[in-house]
XYZ file of C-alpha atoms in Angstrom:
517
model
C -1.805 -9.282 -17.568
C -5.629 -9.263 -17.721
C -7.549 -6.237 -16.496
C -9.373 -6.764 -13.210
C -12.877 -6.065 -12.007
C -11.493 -3.562 -9.502
C -9.522 -1.503 -12.005
C -12.525 -1.362 -14.336
C -14.860 -0.157 -11.604
C -12.398 2.424 -10.356
C -11.867 3.855 -13.824
C -15.626 4.004 -14.217
C -15.894 5.929 -10.978
C -13.106 8.228 -12.123
C -15.205 9.199 -15.152
C -18.250 9.855 -12.940
C -20.154 6.821 -14.210
C -20.893 5.920 -10.607
C -22.700 9.222 -10.152
C -24.591 8.890 -13.413
C -25.768 5.358 -12.587
C -27.298 5.202 -9.078
C -27.348 1.411 -9.176
C -23.554 1.393 -9.016
C -23.425 3.610 -5.925
C -22.418 1.946 -2.695
C -24.512 1.896 0.465
C -23.737 4.974 2.547
C -22.916 4.688 6.242
C -25.696 6.265 8.338
C -23.250 8.339 10.390
C -24.947 11.705 9.904
C -28.095 13.264 8.537
C -25.902 15.352 6.264
C -25.644 14.398 2.616
C -22.463 12.886 1.155
C -20.028 15.317 -0.406
C -19.814 15.122 -4.206
C -16.041 15.397 -4.463
C -16.111 15.197 -8.268
C -18.037 18.489 -8.270
C -15.325 20.350 -6.328
C -13.153 22.850 -8.173
C -9.965 21.008 -9.163
C -6.385 22.161 -8.620
C -7.055 25.013 -6.203
C -4.827 23.712 -3.377
C -1.060 23.438 -3.487
C 0.354 19.946 -3.019
C 1.434 19.669 0.643
C 4.963 18.492 1.343
C 5.881 16.777 4.602
C 8.174 17.848 7.392
C 11.413 15.873 7.050
C 12.825 14.147 10.133
C 16.377 12.866 9.611
C 17.964 10.081 11.606
C 20.747 11.636 13.685
C 21.310 8.571 15.850
C 18.996 9.866 18.572
C 15.542 8.324 19.049
C 12.769 9.820 16.907
C 9.347 10.320 18.497
C 6.217 10.139 16.336
C 2.916 10.749 18.093
C -0.469 9.474 16.975
C -3.139 12.092 17.568
C -6.507 13.321 16.389
C -6.341 16.459 14.251
C -8.529 18.528 11.989
C -7.222 19.347 8.515
C -8.651 20.756 5.299
C -8.638 18.378 2.339
C -9.852 21.066 -0.094
C -10.285 24.824 -0.147
C -14.083 24.537 -0.255
C -14.546 21.731 2.288
C -14.712 22.276 6.077
C -11.857 20.814 8.096
C -11.988 17.034 8.495
C -11.421 15.059 11.667
C -8.655 12.520 11.082
C -5.814 10.727 12.843
C -2.151 11.270 12.046
C 1.374 10.435 13.156
C 2.049 14.180 13.386
C 0.416 17.599 13.652
C -0.627 17.671 9.972
C -2.564 15.330 7.704
C 0.715 14.291 6.108
C 2.933 12.589 8.671
C 6.589 13.605 8.941
C 8.792 11.924 6.330
C 11.584 10.042 8.091
C 14.910 9.886 6.265
C 17.785 7.587 7.171
C 20.726 5.805 5.604
C 21.321 2.135 5.002
C 23.019 0.409 7.937
C 22.331 3.416 10.162
C 20.140 1.995 12.944
C 16.976 3.947 13.622
C 14.943 4.036 16.833
C 11.390 5.344 16.779
C 9.203 5.838 19.825
C 5.602 5.499 18.697
C 3.292 7.355 21.091
C -0.445 6.651 21.138
C -2.268 9.861 22.053
C -5.460 8.912 20.216
C -8.908 9.271 21.804
C -10.375 6.308 23.669
C -13.382 6.123 21.308
C -13.202 5.384 17.587
C -15.110 7.609 15.176
C -15.430 5.007 12.403
C -17.759 1.950 12.388
C -16.107 -1.002 14.153
C -17.157 -4.525 13.231
C -17.008 -6.341 16.564
C -17.597 -9.698 14.858
C -14.140 -9.684 13.243
C -11.409 -11.742 14.882
C -9.476 -9.704 17.453
C -11.998 -6.868 17.383
C -14.562 -7.928 19.970
C -16.064 -6.033 22.870
C -13.460 -7.626 25.159
C -10.614 -5.442 23.822
C -10.168 -1.643 23.943
C -11.982 0.173 21.144
C -8.880 2.143 20.089
C -5.533 0.398 19.812
C -2.513 0.655 17.528
C 0.332 -1.498 16.215
C 2.790 0.273 13.926
C 4.283 -1.683 11.025
C 7.206 -0.249 9.050
C 6.261 -1.831 5.744
C 9.243 -3.309 3.916
C 11.662 -3.114 6.841
C 13.913 -6.031 7.720
C 13.560 -5.999 11.477
C 13.166 -8.275 14.490
C 9.738 -9.731 15.154
C 9.242 -7.727 18.353
C 9.557 -4.481 16.363
C 7.610 -5.529 13.265
C 4.152 -4.415 14.361
C 2.573 -7.846 14.765
C -1.232 -7.370 14.671
C -1.705 -8.706 18.194
C 1.074 -6.514 19.672
C -1.167 -3.467 19.951
C -1.010 -0.719 22.551
C -3.714 1.676 23.699
C -4.039 5.466 24.166
C -1.697 6.678 26.870
C 0.930 4.073 26.014
C 3.951 4.049 23.693
C 6.136 1.481 21.967
C 9.833 1.921 21.094
C 11.001 0.019 18.014
C 14.508 -0.509 16.653
C 15.105 -0.689 12.901
C 18.634 -1.818 11.874
C 18.140 -0.531 8.310
C 20.304 -3.333 6.972
C 18.874 -2.885 3.480
C 19.388 -0.986 0.251
C 18.070 2.483 -0.579
C 14.313 2.450 -1.041
C 11.007 4.013 -0.013
C 9.316 2.297 2.925
C 6.107 3.382 4.595
C 4.591 2.976 8.039
C 0.971 2.311 8.905
C -1.266 0.837 11.551
C -1.601 -2.944 11.780
C -3.824 -3.458 14.850
C -5.846 -6.660 14.615
C -9.403 -6.099 13.416
C -9.316 -2.314 13.017
C -6.256 -1.475 10.931
C -8.496 -0.772 7.925
C -10.239 1.898 10.015
C -7.045 3.291 11.567
C -5.393 3.589 8.169
C -8.536 5.142 6.708
C -8.498 7.627 9.583
C -5.001 8.710 8.462
C -2.362 6.607 10.232
C 0.304 6.298 7.537
C 3.567 7.947 6.510
C 6.716 7.478 4.414
C 10.329 6.614 5.258
C 13.219 6.950 2.802
C 16.423 4.912 3.030
C 19.534 6.270 1.256
C 22.781 4.538 0.339
C 26.018 5.135 -1.579
C 24.739 3.496 -4.787
C 21.855 5.958 -4.948
C 24.203 8.853 -4.065
C 26.485 8.054 -7.004
C 23.607 8.291 -9.506
C 23.029 11.989 -8.692
C 19.278 11.623 -9.059
C 17.010 14.648 -8.564
C 17.021 15.639 -4.896
C 15.861 18.339 -2.527
C 12.991 20.307 -4.066
C 13.196 18.067 -7.140
C 12.389 14.862 -5.246
C 8.702 14.820 -4.302
C 6.782 12.224 -2.271
C 3.305 11.391 -3.580
C 1.058 9.494 -1.153
C -2.092 8.331 -2.942
C -5.405 7.278 -1.391
C -9.163 7.715 -1.655
C -11.806 8.921 0.795
C -15.522 9.688 0.985
C -16.800 12.676 2.945
C -19.994 14.177 4.265
C -20.923 17.716 3.277
C -19.593 19.001 6.610
C -16.152 17.550 5.784
C -16.336 14.515 8.057
C -14.979 11.187 6.836
C -17.508 8.642 5.601
C -16.712 4.923 5.592
C -19.127 2.445 4.027
C -20.925 -0.301 5.934
C -22.771 -3.424 4.836
C -26.194 -2.489 6.179
C -26.061 -5.245 8.820
C -25.463 -3.509 12.203
C -24.010 -6.717 13.661
C -21.566 -7.182 10.767
C -20.834 -3.818 9.108
C -17.667 -5.100 7.340
C -17.568 -4.635 3.568
C -15.246 -6.638 1.296
C -13.744 -3.652 -0.550
C -13.760 0.123 -0.356
C -13.442 2.534 -3.265
C -14.283 6.202 -2.689
C -15.082 9.092 -5.020
C -12.495 11.479 -3.587
C -8.853 10.841 -4.538
C -6.289 12.554 -2.337
C -2.595 13.149 -2.880
C -0.567 14.145 0.184
C -3.789 14.959 2.008
C -5.444 17.174 -0.632
C -8.126 16.479 -3.225
C -6.707 17.114 -6.711
C -3.863 19.512 -5.767
C -1.405 21.334 -8.024
C 2.386 21.469 -7.950
C 4.557 24.139 -9.529
C 7.577 22.559 -11.203
C 10.499 23.743 -13.286
C 11.113 22.549 -16.875
C 13.510 19.801 -15.838
C 13.510 16.221 -14.509
C 11.772 15.509 -11.198
C 11.849 12.386 -9.066
C 8.510 11.261 -7.605
C 8.413 8.713 -4.774
C 4.920 7.248 -5.085
C 3.132 4.993 -2.603
C -0.420 3.650 -2.719
C -1.817 3.721 0.846
C -5.470 3.213 -0.161
C -7.539 0.558 1.583
C -8.642 -1.186 -1.628
C -8.080 1.046 -4.658
C -5.536 0.350 -7.379
C -4.117 3.364 -9.243
C -3.377 3.242 -12.979
C -0.961 6.153 -13.334
C -0.091 8.041 -16.505
C 0.501 11.595 -17.733
C -2.388 13.409 -19.401
C -0.317 14.490 -22.417
C 0.675 10.890 -23.168
C 4.320 11.540 -22.401
C 6.420 8.627 -21.243
C 8.215 8.631 -17.919
C 10.916 6.417 -16.442
C 10.400 4.011 -13.614
C 13.683 3.587 -11.768
C 12.521 1.682 -8.697
C 9.806 -0.440 -7.122
C 8.945 -1.592 -3.595
C 12.399 -2.526 -2.343
C 14.591 -0.096 -4.236
C 16.211 0.676 -7.548
C 15.718 -1.398 -10.665
C 18.731 -2.588 -12.656
C 17.986 0.004 -15.364
C 15.275 2.610 -16.040
C 12.068 1.358 -17.673
C 10.201 3.687 -20.038
C 6.517 3.691 -19.103
C 3.353 5.284 -20.399
C 1.298 3.765 -17.580
C 1.908 1.858 -14.364
C -0.621 0.122 -12.095
C 0.055 0.382 -8.369
C -1.745 -2.082 -6.130
C -2.332 -1.402 -2.457
C 0.980 -0.833 -0.605
C 3.105 -0.886 -3.776
C 5.645 1.847 -4.415
C 7.068 3.305 -7.607
C 10.136 5.525 -8.057
C 9.467 7.688 -11.135
C 11.396 10.269 -13.157
C 9.330 12.779 -15.144
C 10.906 15.225 -17.584
C 9.073 18.560 -17.771
C 11.773 20.257 -19.859
C 9.639 20.314 -23.022
C 6.618 21.812 -21.244
C 7.857 25.255 -20.141
C 4.893 27.531 -19.495
C 2.359 24.714 -19.880
C 0.424 22.354 -17.632
C 0.118 18.603 -17.554
C -1.486 16.178 -15.133
C -0.848 12.951 -13.291
C -3.929 10.843 -13.772
C -5.374 7.524 -12.740
C -7.380 5.949 -15.518
C -9.038 8.934 -17.211
C -9.168 11.079 -14.060
C -6.589 13.825 -13.396
C -5.402 13.817 -9.781
C -2.427 16.245 -9.740
C -1.844 19.280 -11.939
C 1.761 20.168 -12.782
C 2.246 23.864 -13.568
C 5.525 24.136 -15.425
C 7.460 27.376 -14.973
C 9.194 29.209 -17.784
C 12.735 28.193 -16.928
C 14.699 25.921 -14.633
C 16.800 27.283 -11.787
C 19.176 24.313 -11.854
C 20.106 22.108 -14.795
C 19.323 18.424 -14.446
C 21.467 15.370 -15.016
C 20.425 12.915 -17.744
C 18.594 9.746 -16.736
C 21.232 7.130 -15.831
C 21.373 4.120 -18.121
C 22.365 1.748 -15.326
C 21.054 1.941 -11.773
C 21.987 -1.030 -9.595
C 23.247 -4.561 -10.045
C 20.457 -7.029 -9.250
C 21.236 -10.729 -9.295
C 18.279 -12.970 -10.046
C 17.747 -15.740 -7.520
C 17.843 -19.101 -9.353
C 14.960 -21.468 -8.697
C 17.493 -24.159 -7.875
C 18.256 -22.362 -4.603
C 14.741 -22.981 -3.270
C 14.578 -25.722 -0.655
C 10.800 -26.084 -0.996
C 7.738 -24.780 -2.829
C 4.717 -23.686 -0.811
C 1.287 -23.483 -2.399
C -0.990 -20.767 -1.007
C -4.592 -20.779 -2.215
C -6.691 -17.597 -2.163
C -10.402 -18.019 -1.409
C -13.460 -15.759 -1.296
C -16.476 -17.388 0.374
C -19.840 -15.853 -0.591
C -23.435 -16.162 0.542
C -26.393 -17.149 -1.639
C -26.673 -13.646 -3.121
C -22.962 -13.459 -4.028
C -21.894 -11.271 -1.108
C -18.425 -11.956 0.280
C -18.575 -13.329 3.817
C -14.954 -14.259 4.559
C -11.662 -14.452 2.646
C -9.026 -17.052 3.508
C -5.542 -18.243 2.638
C -5.273 -22.024 2.296
C -8.804 -22.198 3.747
C -7.460 -21.190 7.166
C -8.289 -18.365 9.544
C -5.691 -16.186 11.250
C -6.151 -17.813 14.656
C -5.530 -21.388 13.447
C -2.097 -22.917 14.116
C 0.841 -21.695 12.037
C 1.571 -23.929 9.048
C 4.533 -22.154 7.370
C 7.931 -22.514 9.095
C 10.655 -21.348 6.685
C 14.246 -21.798 7.849
C 16.474 -18.789 8.350
C 19.008 -18.241 5.525
C 17.127 -20.446 3.047
C 15.159 -19.648 -0.094
C 11.655 -20.855 -0.902
C 9.230 -20.567 -3.805
C 5.743 -19.438 -2.821
C 3.010 -19.885 -5.417
C -0.261 -18.015 -4.923
C -3.190 -19.859 -6.524
C -5.917 -17.251 -6.996
C -9.385 -18.836 -6.970
C -11.210 -15.503 -6.579
C -12.424 -12.787 -8.968
C -10.004 -10.148 -7.658
C -6.362 -9.226 -8.021
C -4.820 -9.555 -4.560
C -1.660 -7.595 -3.641
C 0.092 -10.173 -1.439
C 2.658 -8.929 1.096
C 5.171 -10.843 3.200
C 6.637 -9.191 6.278
C 10.405 -9.199 6.977
C 11.550 -10.263 3.516
C 12.028 -9.014 -0.004
C 11.492 -11.307 -2.972
C 11.576 -11.600 -6.754
C 8.639 -12.449 -8.988
C 9.203 -15.582 -11.065
C 6.135 -15.795 -13.298
C 2.352 -15.954 -13.626
C 0.496 -18.794 -15.343
C -3.206 -19.347 -16.118
C -4.940 -22.427 -14.736
C -8.355 -24.063 -14.687
C -9.973 -22.780 -11.475
C -12.945 -25.159 -11.739
C -10.675 -28.185 -11.967
C -8.755 -27.022 -8.933
C -11.888 -26.446 -6.867
C -13.318 -29.826 -7.870
C -10.169 -31.949 -7.866
C -7.496 -29.830 -6.138
C -5.340 -30.354 -9.211
C -3.463 -27.616 -11.019
C -4.300 -27.829 -14.730
C -2.486 -25.071 -16.552
C -4.242 -23.561 -19.555
C -1.394 -21.513 -20.972
C 2.292 -20.729 -20.779
C 3.931 -18.955 -17.863
C 4.420 -15.211 -18.336
C 7.553 -13.525 -17.004
C 7.130 -10.417 -14.841
C 7.050 -7.051 -16.563
C 10.305 -5.092 -16.722
C 9.280 -2.777 -13.858
C 8.621 -5.832 -11.652
C 12.127 -7.262 -12.118
C 13.518 -5.530 -9.034
C 13.150 -6.509 -5.395
C 9.538 -6.530 -4.241
C 7.574 -6.951 -1.022
C 4.089 -6.801 -2.610
C 3.050 -8.866 -5.626
C -0.138 -8.492 -7.640
C -1.843 -11.888 -7.940
C -4.489 -11.677 -10.685
C -7.540 -13.991 -10.785
C -7.173 -17.333 -12.527
C -3.389 -17.239 -12.364
C -0.734 -18.940 -10.299
C 1.734 -16.233 -9.277
C 5.154 -17.487 -8.181
C 7.767 -15.633 -6.147
C 11.146 -16.718 -4.774
C 11.981 -15.551 -1.261
C 15.149 -15.574 0.807
C 14.341 -15.616 4.510
C 17.113 -13.401 5.812
C 17.539 -11.312 8.909
C 15.784 -12.757 11.924
C 14.015 -15.794 13.306
C 10.605 -15.230 14.836
C 6.923 -14.823 14.053
C 5.781 -12.727 11.109
C 2.813 -12.711 8.749
C 1.701 -12.617 5.135
C -1.556 -11.205 3.881
C -3.491 -9.522 1.129
C -2.884 -5.776 1.387
C -6.446 -4.882 0.510
C -7.178 -3.880 4.082
C -10.776 -5.069 4.032
C -9.582 -8.495 2.865
C -6.915 -8.938 5.515
C -9.417 -7.939 8.210
C -11.702 -10.874 7.325
C -9.525 -13.054 7.234
C -6.964 -13.076 4.395
C -3.979 -12.955 6.727
C -1.858 -15.775 8.134
C 1.170 -16.055 10.444
C 4.466 -17.653 9.492
C 7.456 -18.347 11.717
C 11.076 -18.213 10.650
C 12.984 -20.941 12.483
C 16.673 -21.673 12.931
């Protein structure tokens, strides 16, 4: 798969090229007279990796409350104002079992005024709606439309929303985040995200690392002012402050900048999720050691895949096993590109012996193309002004508010092909469903733009081994047609699909679809 402009720029930033070359630095938001914080100059690995409070599903309703908090992101940085689904920067981790229904009451106790720069020109974000509003989406959940967190189903401070999640799905790592129309990129940036783990009997039988040996890693990036306050970029146009992408200097893991984790010389399981607005993470270990990927977005793979590096797009998850048994008394690092983001301090001996990595994980049947009742072509567009600045991003040249054009039938399968006519890799997400990646194939973008004809310029490439499981986000690289096959199971009703780069979906790379009977 070709490297993308975004991954290149982010690796450059990771190596401090952005600081060495002022011309590459983004425009800073004029939110304070204080200077921006140089996060790359902070002492690394001085804070322990935070771990979340675990809330288990007992059958009683769970209450998660959105609130404004102050939390320290680094030992040497003043506390930062942020929003959270709990009392700490890292929201409680909800744990449940497959087919054990879960009820969550989402309470909005946020302030009435937003502290990040709203673009009132974006659809659904005008002066005629409350400044602060929330709509919680449990990403990857198979649930009824009324509980899915539809962008227009927002609720304001002082209100709550109770959602029911049947959990009729296999063991996996889901995550929840804000999805309010027009401002979800700001609400997520403020801190409204968290993780939910689903267990089942197949996972139980594998005896994978658990308890202290299973560690969630929530990855994202942020910019700060010297006083610790969050800094979000703007365009320079007060009437239209939206920017097409956001990539910050400070990389956080579980709410801390470059933390450390003490581990034993044994195998650990890391549940990784990329909750960044725009950044992709290219993960590897600093000593070059391989690790095993045992799962992706929607659960376990059929068998472990040995990896030296894995790229996580926005909203993608990876289930990783790392063996520290040969590193007793040493340190190693999780890195993105060439930049270390977590330090692992390996103790001298293990308290508990570990099981070997299973050779087989879960049976996964591939969905044959012959099952598809139709193929839908979705084109990805980036419209720019005369100086090459992105102005709006669309799917099939349509805005969110235009009439729905996709009406898949319940209990049928369809092929969706994403025709990427832009310069970016777009992580495309469909609500409600899981899917399998079929292939990616290069095509002549100029011919398509001029003639609306697909002229392929090479052979189709099968998905990589770690993409052969069930997915709910697919990376769609530029100049390629990316095909997925989707079974529309669960519920009829209105849902949506969109690019999960939050700045893209805000303007306006997001469209509704309706599952019909």
